[in-house]
Amino acid sequence: MAHTRKPTRTRSRSQSPCLTELHGHGLHLRPWDPASHADVEAWLRGTTDPEFQRWNTPIRPVTDPADAREVLRGRVERAADGAMASFRVSDADSDTALGHIAVNDIRPVLRAARVGYWVLPEARGKGVATRALLLTAHWALTELGLHRLELDHAVGHDVSCHIAERCGFRHEGTMRGAIFAAGRRDRFRDAHLHARLATDPEPPAPSPGPRM
């Protein structure tokens, strides 16, 4: 079945491994395209969604399509330099946009990076985050050659905590004042730190039915 298909990758015309396309678990992950109106609209909807803003305060706010397009341009540039891999998550069959996932802050010497994601409102409850994280983490810890992949989320975001643990990211502790408070850049809140190592056991594939 599509949701258990072995992950595969397709290298784009650029030779940067961070511009790879990924396929698996019923999903297609590809780099965001700042020239695409649909991609810009999806990014704008995702990052202005109230539930996203409840748990995330981006360093650079996005309020209109021009902001969203500029953010996507920056992500493509950093991916070409090998500093991050930023993917549009879509349904493998329909190519409908479902959300976003990225491997950020890639540190080649330490072979470490951070992963973050969000899911569009209409795609929640369908296992998108879990499937995208399983697919991306497997790629980052094998093909990209990372040893450690970190994930953090605001304390109280229990859904993200469950997704992280389901995908093999062990809870390592609480980071005090590590991220911005909701809607603020002058106040901070605590975050839970999770991490997965390349030497950790591979988590099981997602099962059919409604998932996180």
mmCIF file of C-alpha atoms in Angstrom:
data_model
loop_
_atom_site.group_PDB
_atom_site.id
_atom_site.type_symbol
_atom_site.label_atom_id
_atom_site.label_comp_id
_atom_site.label_asym_id
_atom_site.label_seq_id
_atom_site.Cartn_x
_atom_site.Cartn_y
_atom_site.Cartn_z
ATOM 1 C CA MET A 1 0.000 0.000 0.000
ATOM 2 C CA ALA A 2 1.107 3.569 -0.597
ATOM 3 C CA HIS A 3 1.464 4.495 3.057
ATOM 4 C CA THR A 4 3.980 1.727 3.679
ATOM 5 C CA ARG A 5 5.955 2.049 0.456
ATOM 6 C CA LYS A 6 9.714 2.092 0.986
ATOM 7 C CA PRO A 7 11.004 5.690 0.909
ATOM 8 C CA THR A 8 12.790 6.695 -2.281
ATOM 9 C CA ARG A 9 14.507 9.873 -3.370
ATOM 10 C CA THR A 10 14.896 11.804 -6.622
ATOM 11 C CA ARG A 11 17.766 14.258 -7.018
ATOM 12 C CA SER A 12 16.728 17.545 -8.606
ATOM 13 C CA ARG A 13 18.746 19.175 -11.368
ATOM 14 C CA SER A 14 20.795 20.904 -8.674
ATOM 15 C CA GLN A 15 23.401 18.609 -7.153
ATOM 16 C CA SER A 16 22.724 19.806 -3.611
ATOM 17 C CA PRO A 17 21.455 16.855 -1.551
ATOM 18 C CA CYS A 18 19.211 19.327 0.272
ATOM 19 C CA LEU A 19 17.165 19.826 -2.911
ATOM 20 C CA THR A 20 16.274 16.151 -3.121
ATOM 21 C CA GLU A 21 12.670 14.974 -3.561
ATOM 22 C CA LEU A 22 11.397 12.227 -1.258
ATOM 23 C CA HIS A 23 8.635 9.664 -1.807
ATOM 24 C CA GLY A 24 7.101 7.273 0.700
ATOM 25 C CA HIS A 25 4.290 6.604 3.201
ATOM 26 C CA GLY A 26 1.777 7.992 0.693
ATOM 27 C CA LEU A 27 3.570 11.345 0.506
ATOM 28 C CA HIS A 28 5.652 13.341 -1.965
ATOM 29 C CA LEU A 29 8.127 15.814 -0.498
ATOM 30 C CA ARG A 30 9.743 18.345 -2.804
ATOM 31 C CA PRO A 31 11.482 21.714 -2.360
ATOM 32 C CA TRP A 32 9.177 24.716 -2.142
ATOM 33 C CA ASP A 33 8.936 26.795 -5.333
ATOM 34 C CA PRO A 34 8.779 30.570 -4.711
ATOM 35 C CA ALA A 35 7.643 31.072 -8.322
ATOM 36 C CA SER A 36 4.537 28.947 -7.711
ATOM 37 C CA HIS A 37 1.399 30.836 -6.695
ATOM 38 C CA ALA A 38 0.025 27.654 -5.125
ATOM 39 C CA ASP A 39 3.168 27.158 -3.023
ATOM 40 C CA VAL A 40 3.120 30.779 -1.848
ATOM 41 C CA GLU A 41 -0.571 30.498 -0.945
ATOM 42 C CA ALA A 42 0.004 27.252 0.962
ATOM 43 C CA TRP A 43 2.918 28.750 2.920
ATOM 44 C CA LEU A 44 0.891 31.852 3.765
ATOM 45 C CA ARG A 45 -2.094 29.796 4.959
ATOM 46 C CA GLY A 46 0.082 27.459 6.983
ATOM 47 C CA THR A 47 2.049 30.126 8.829
ATOM 48 C CA THR A 48 -0.912 32.436 9.511
ATOM 49 C CA ASP A 49 -3.145 29.627 10.808
ATOM 50 C CA PRO A 50 -4.176 30.312 14.452
ATOM 51 C CA GLU A 51 -3.149 26.843 15.628
ATOM 52 C CA PHE A 52 0.302 27.266 14.058
ATOM 53 C CA GLN A 53 0.689 30.680 15.678
ATOM 54 C CA ARG A 54 -0.380 29.288 19.043
ATOM 55 C CA TRP A 55 2.771 27.159 19.178
ATOM 56 C CA ASN A 56 5.201 28.936 16.829
ATOM 57 C CA THR A 57 6.484 32.486 16.529
ATOM 58 C CA PRO A 58 8.694 32.770 13.427
ATOM 59 C CA ILE A 59 11.671 35.092 13.604
ATOM 60 C CA ARG A 60 10.354 36.768 10.454
ATOM 61 C CA PRO A 61 6.562 37.301 10.432
ATOM 62 C CA VAL A 62 4.603 36.473 7.288
ATOM 63 C CA THR A 63 1.486 38.557 6.672
ATOM 64 C CA ASP A 64 0.988 38.584 2.896
ATOM 65 C CA PRO A 65 1.997 36.735 -0.307
ATOM 66 C CA ALA A 66 5.066 38.937 -0.802
ATOM 67 C CA ASP A 67 6.368 37.944 2.640
ATOM 68 C CA ALA A 68 5.688 34.275 1.944
ATOM 69 C CA ARG A 69 7.440 34.388 -1.421
ATOM 70 C CA GLU A 70 10.511 36.051 0.092
ATOM 71 C CA VAL A 71 10.709 33.407 2.830
ATOM 72 C CA LEU A 72 10.513 30.629 0.241
ATOM 73 C CA ARG A 73 13.250 32.256 -1.835
ATOM 74 C CA GLY A 74 15.508 32.320 1.198
ATOM 75 C CA ARG A 75 14.811 28.667 1.911
ATOM 76 C CA VAL A 76 15.687 27.639 -1.630
ATOM 77 C CA GLU A 77 18.952 29.599 -1.414
ATOM 78 C CA ARG A 78 19.929 28.024 1.901
ATOM 79 C CA ALA A 79 19.053 24.568 0.572
ATOM 80 C CA ALA A 80 21.289 25.142 -2.451
ATOM 81 C CA ASP A 81 24.105 26.003 -0.009
ATOM 82 C CA GLY A 82 23.464 22.857 2.017
ATOM 83 C CA ALA A 83 22.317 24.744 5.125
ATOM 84 C CA MET A 84 18.787 23.324 5.193
ATOM 85 C CA ALA A 85 16.330 21.083 3.371
ATOM 86 C CA SER A 86 12.831 22.558 3.212
ATOM 87 C CA PHE A 87 10.030 20.422 1.768
ATOM 88 C CA ARG A 88 6.458 20.972 0.603
ATOM 89 C CA VAL A 89 4.540 17.932 1.853
ATOM 90 C CA SER A 90 1.873 16.724 -0.559
ATOM 91 C CA ASP A 91 -0.330 13.710 -1.176
ATOM 92 C CA ALA A 92 1.481 11.234 -3.424
ATOM 93 C CA ASP A 93 -1.564 10.620 -5.624
ATOM 94 C CA SER A 94 -3.244 14.024 -5.938
ATOM 95 C CA ASP A 95 -0.247 16.319 -5.247
ATOM 96 C CA THR A 96 -2.502 18.288 -2.889
ATOM 97 C CA ALA A 97 -0.439 20.392 -0.483
ATOM 98 C CA LEU A 98 -0.647 19.044 3.069
ATOM 99 C CA GLY A 99 2.042 20.918 4.975
ATOM 100 C CA HIS A 100 5.735 21.552 5.465
ATOM 101 C CA ILE A 101 8.761 19.857 6.970
ATOM 102 C CA ALA A 102 12.375 20.983 7.085
ATOM 103 C CA VAL A 103 15.787 19.885 8.261
ATOM 104 C CA ASN A 104 17.225 23.156 9.590
ATOM 105 C CA ASP A 105 20.538 24.419 10.911
ATOM 106 C CA ILE A 106 22.590 21.633 9.307
ATOM 107 C CA ARG A 107 26.016 21.436 10.974
ATOM 108 C CA PRO A 108 28.178 19.194 8.772
ATOM 109 C CA VAL A 109 31.120 18.950 11.166
ATOM 110 C CA LEU A 110 28.938 17.682 14.014
ATOM 111 C CA ARG A 111 26.644 15.849 11.562
ATOM 112 C CA ALA A 112 23.679 17.341 13.397
ATOM 113 C CA ALA A 113 20.569 19.352 12.495
ATOM 114 C CA ARG A 114 17.080 20.292 13.696
ATOM 115 C CA VAL A 115 13.747 19.282 12.227
ATOM 116 C CA GLY A 116 10.472 21.208 12.253
ATOM 117 C CA TYR A 117 7.115 20.849 10.542
ATOM 118 C CA TRP A 118 3.523 22.052 10.303
ATOM 119 C CA VAL A 119 0.354 20.677 8.726
ATOM 120 C CA LEU A 120 -2.410 22.627 6.986
ATOM 121 C CA PRO A 121 -5.714 22.702 8.931
ATOM 122 C CA GLU A 122 -7.640 20.553 6.451
ATOM 123 C CA ALA A 123 -4.945 17.846 6.506
ATOM 124 C CA ARG A 124 -4.770 17.314 10.261
ATOM 125 C CA GLY A 125 -5.792 14.025 11.812
ATOM 126 C CA LYS A 126 -4.600 12.000 8.817
ATOM 127 C CA GLY A 127 -1.124 11.050 9.955
ATOM 128 C CA VAL A 128 0.612 13.637 7.776
ATOM 129 C CA ALA A 129 3.053 14.870 10.442
ATOM 130 C CA THR A 130 3.990 11.359 11.554
ATOM 131 C CA ARG A 131 4.509 10.082 8.014
ATOM 132 C CA ALA A 132 6.439 13.157 6.897
ATOM 133 C CA LEU A 133 8.685 13.029 9.963
ATOM 134 C CA LEU A 134 9.407 9.313 9.531
ATOM 135 C CA LEU A 135 10.281 9.860 5.875
ATOM 136 C CA THR A 136 12.426 12.938 6.444
ATOM 137 C CA ALA A 137 14.257 11.591 9.488
ATOM 138 C CA HIS A 138 15.148 8.360 7.686
ATOM 139 C CA TRP A 139 16.562 10.356 4.771
ATOM 140 C CA ALA A 140 18.479 12.784 7.002
ATOM 141 C CA LEU A 141 20.047 10.023 9.096
ATOM 142 C CA THR A 142 20.984 7.846 6.115
ATOM 143 C CA GLU A 143 21.277 9.624 2.761
ATOM 144 C CA LEU A 144 22.218 13.020 4.225
ATOM 145 C CA GLY A 145 24.662 11.346 6.608
ATOM 146 C CA LEU A 146 23.597 13.047 9.836
ATOM 147 C CA HIS A 147 24.301 11.453 13.215
ATOM 148 C CA ARG A 148 21.896 13.480 15.373
ATOM 149 C CA LEU A 149 18.548 15.064 14.500
ATOM 150 C CA GLU A 150 16.897 17.298 17.104
ATOM 151 C CA LEU A 151 13.258 18.345 17.445
ATOM 152 C CA ASP A 152 11.853 20.850 19.910
ATOM 153 C CA HIS A 153 8.361 22.146 20.638
ATOM 154 C CA ALA A 154 6.693 24.437 23.122
ATOM 155 C CA VAL A 155 5.904 22.848 26.469
ATOM 156 C CA GLY A 156 2.226 21.930 26.467
ATOM 157 C CA HIS A 157 2.093 20.965 22.803
ATOM 158 C CA ASP A 158 1.217 17.364 23.577
ATOM 159 C CA VAL A 159 0.410 16.401 19.978
ATOM 160 C CA SER A 160 3.931 17.285 18.864
ATOM 161 C CA CYS A 161 5.345 15.399 21.840
ATOM 162 C CA HIS A 162 3.464 12.227 20.849
ATOM 163 C CA ILE A 163 4.475 12.537 17.195
ATOM 164 C CA ALA A 164 8.132 12.968 18.128
ATOM 165 C CA GLU A 165 8.131 9.896 20.358
ATOM 166 C CA ARG A 166 6.224 7.822 17.795
ATOM 167 C CA CYS A 167 8.926 8.674 15.245
ATOM 168 C CA GLY A 168 11.802 7.618 17.496
ATOM 169 C CA PHE A 169 12.732 11.039 18.901
ATOM 170 C CA ARG A 170 13.458 10.496 22.590
ATOM 171 C CA HIS A 171 12.537 13.175 25.090
ATOM 172 C CA GLU A 172 15.804 14.539 26.480
ATOM 173 C CA GLY A 173 14.595 17.340 28.732
ATOM 174 C CA THR A 174 13.225 20.864 29.010
ATOM 175 C CA MET A 175 15.053 23.876 27.603
ATOM 176 C CA ARG A 176 14.255 26.962 29.682
ATOM 177 C CA GLY A 177 13.237 30.094 27.788
ATOM 178 C CA ALA A 178 14.375 28.542 24.529
ATOM 179 C CA ILE A 179 11.723 29.833 22.102
ATOM 180 C CA PHE A 180 9.580 32.911 21.659
ATOM 181 C CA ALA A 181 6.295 33.167 23.545
ATOM 182 C CA ALA A 182 3.194 33.047 21.337
ATOM 183 C CA GLY A 183 3.017 36.189 19.240
ATOM 184 C CA ARG A 184 5.919 37.842 21.090
ATOM 185 C CA ARG A 185 9.560 38.479 20.299
ATOM 186 C CA ASP A 186 10.355 40.074 23.643
ATOM 187 C CA ARG A 187 9.243 37.156 25.832
ATOM 188 C CA PHE A 188 10.210 33.512 25.917
ATOM 189 C CA ARG A 189 8.823 30.112 26.916
ATOM 190 C CA ASP A 190 10.198 26.682 27.660
ATOM 191 C CA ALA A 191 10.520 23.935 25.084
ATOM 192 C CA HIS A 192 10.841 20.172 25.198
ATOM 193 C CA LEU A 193 13.892 18.773 23.439
ATOM 194 C CA HIS A 194 13.702 15.460 21.573
ATOM 195 C CA ALA A 195 16.428 13.828 19.503
ATOM 196 C CA ARG A 196 17.023 10.778 17.347
ATOM 197 C CA LEU A 197 20.407 9.313 16.479
ATOM 198 C CA ALA A 198 21.415 7.408 13.392
ATOM 199 C CA THR A 199 22.233 4.483 15.704
ATOM 200 C CA ASP A 200 18.727 4.378 17.233
ATOM 201 C CA PRO A 201 16.315 1.643 16.118
ATOM 202 C CA GLU A 202 14.167 2.464 13.092
ATOM 203 C CA PRO A 203 10.563 3.177 14.217
ATOM 204 C CA PRO A 204 7.772 1.019 12.760
ATOM 205 C CA ALA A 205 5.954 2.189 9.637
ATOM 206 C CA PRO A 206 2.666 4.027 10.252
ATOM 207 C CA SER A 207 -0.471 1.908 10.327
ATOM 208 C CA PRO A 208 -3.624 2.592 8.270
ATOM 209 C CA GLY A 209 -6.431 4.725 9.608
ATOM 210 C CA PRO A 210 -6.641 8.219 11.191
ATOM 211 C CA ARG A 211 -3.316 9.266 12.686
ATOM 212 C CA MET A 212 -1.561 12.386 13.939
#
